[in-house]
Amino acid sequence: MTMMSTISEWRLRAPFLCLPLLVAPFAATSAPDELPLELAPYQAEYVVYRNGRSHGKAERELKKDDGVYTLRYRSEISWMVFRDRREEQTQFTMRGAQVQPLTYRMNRSGTGPSRNYVLTLDPVKEELREGSKGELKSHQWDDNWLDQLSYHQQLAIDLAAGKRTFSYEVLNRRGDPKTYDFRVVTKELLPLPYGNVMAYRIERVEEDSDRQIYAWVAPDLDYLLVRIWHGENNVEQVDVQLHKVHWQQTSETAAISKP
């Protein structure tokens, strides 16, 4: 395989470099179903590996303002002449233990064309709009829609509630829905830059696909993702591992910080 063809594959796989299952910590004692589940603001740092060598870093942070959560993702990856810089953001509220997305944005630059995407969801008007001009999509409204970031949070909540298989209607960056299926494979001890942690290994279930996506979520870290591995025909393409995490101490949860 030539260097340029390999770089082209990395560019095509760039969506998987955005850590597709990074999830936010939440209170160990959940609120009753009729009350919004409270999520703890946090910051997490990750190292991006390929074939055992570091090629970049990524960050996630969750904030809350006036009942609306903002989850941001930033990454910068460098490999040979390939460069990928991106920032994604979703804003959402909580309906009990259900995530209700409101807006999603993604900006990407680096090798290849730059990308900018915007989705706006209005659960009151039951409208979905796409693009900076807010073009109305014709899809019939679905209260269970999630975007490319908010479904990560929903999976963490459902995992903590005891579920071991998951199915979500996820909007792509153009606002078209697709069913995403996941399942828990096992629970195992992982050595990471952060330290040794016990975690559930979760795989995305896709029929007739030659790609593999695995994520490890640690219950002792409030169901935070600690590793994500993506492969093609079982050959490693990217391996993202937790380095640091800090989150705000509340009455329900203690702050966790490890250098």
PDB file of N, CA, C and O in Angstrom, residues 19 47 77 98 122 164 199 222 241 259:
ATOM      1  N   LEU A  19     -13.566   9.955  18.262  1.00  0.00           N
ATOM      2  CA  LEU A  19     -13.880   9.211  19.488  1.00  0.00           C
ATOM      3  C   LEU A  19     -15.376   8.964  19.618  1.00  0.00           C
ATOM      4  O   LEU A  19     -16.060   9.502  20.471  1.00  0.00           O
ATOM      5  N   VAL A  47      -5.010  10.422  24.178  1.00  0.00           N
ATOM      6  CA  VAL A  47      -3.896  10.291  23.255  1.00  0.00           C
ATOM      7  C   VAL A  47      -4.341   9.413  22.093  1.00  0.00           C
ATOM      8  O   VAL A  47      -4.962   8.366  22.296  1.00  0.00           O
ATOM      9  N   ILE A  77      -4.674  15.815  14.826  1.00  0.00           N
ATOM     10  CA  ILE A  77      -3.997  14.565  14.504  1.00  0.00           C
ATOM     11  C   ILE A  77      -3.022  14.813  13.362  1.00  0.00           C
ATOM     12  O   ILE A  77      -3.339  15.517  12.391  1.00  0.00           O
ATOM     13  N   GLN A  98     -33.593  10.573  29.169  1.00  0.00           N
ATOM     14  CA  GLN A  98     -33.494  10.625  27.714  1.00  0.00           C
ATOM     15  C   GLN A  98     -32.835  11.930  27.277  1.00  0.00           C
ATOM     16  O   GLN A  98     -33.250  13.019  27.680  1.00  0.00           O
ATOM     17  N   ASP A 122     -35.884  21.355  16.884  1.00  0.00           N
ATOM     18  CA  ASP A 122     -36.874  22.068  17.697  1.00  0.00           C
ATOM     19  C   ASP A 122     -37.947  21.074  18.130  1.00  0.00           C
ATOM     20  O   ASP A 122     -38.866  20.773  17.354  1.00  0.00           O
ATOM     21  N   ARG A 164     -27.471  -3.984  28.007  1.00  0.00           N
ATOM     22  CA  ARG A 164     -26.270  -4.553  27.415  1.00  0.00           C
ATOM     23  C   ARG A 164     -26.350  -4.598  25.889  1.00  0.00           C
ATOM     24  O   ARG A 164     -25.376  -4.959  25.241  1.00  0.00           O
ATOM     25  N   ALA A 199     -13.198  -2.064  32.644  1.00  0.00           N
ATOM     26  CA  ALA A 199     -14.103  -1.415  31.695  1.00  0.00           C
ATOM     27  C   ALA A 199     -14.911  -2.441  30.922  1.00  0.00           C
ATOM     28  O   ALA A 199     -14.460  -3.572  30.684  1.00  0.00           O
ATOM     29  N   ASP A 222     -17.615   6.639  36.458  1.00  0.00           N
ATOM     30  CA  ASP A 222     -18.933   7.133  36.064  1.00  0.00           C
ATOM     31  C   ASP A 222     -19.220   6.903  34.590  1.00  0.00           C
ATOM     32  O   ASP A 222     -19.763   7.755  33.896  1.00  0.00           O
ATOM     33  N   GLN A 241      -6.766   6.499  23.688  1.00  0.00           N
ATOM     34  CA  GLN A 241      -6.738   6.071  25.079  1.00  0.00           C
ATOM     35  C   GLN A 241      -6.776   7.261  26.035  1.00  0.00           C
ATOM     36  O   GLN A 241      -6.148   8.303  25.783  1.00  0.00           O
ATOM     37  N   PRO A 259      -3.089  12.632  37.171  1.00  0.00           N
ATOM     38  CA  PRO A 259      -2.151  13.155  36.178  1.00  0.00           C
ATOM     39  C   PRO A 259      -1.719  12.072  35.197  1.00  0.00           C
ATOM     40  O   PRO A 259      -1.828  10.899  35.461  1.00  0.00           O
TER      41      PRO A 259
END
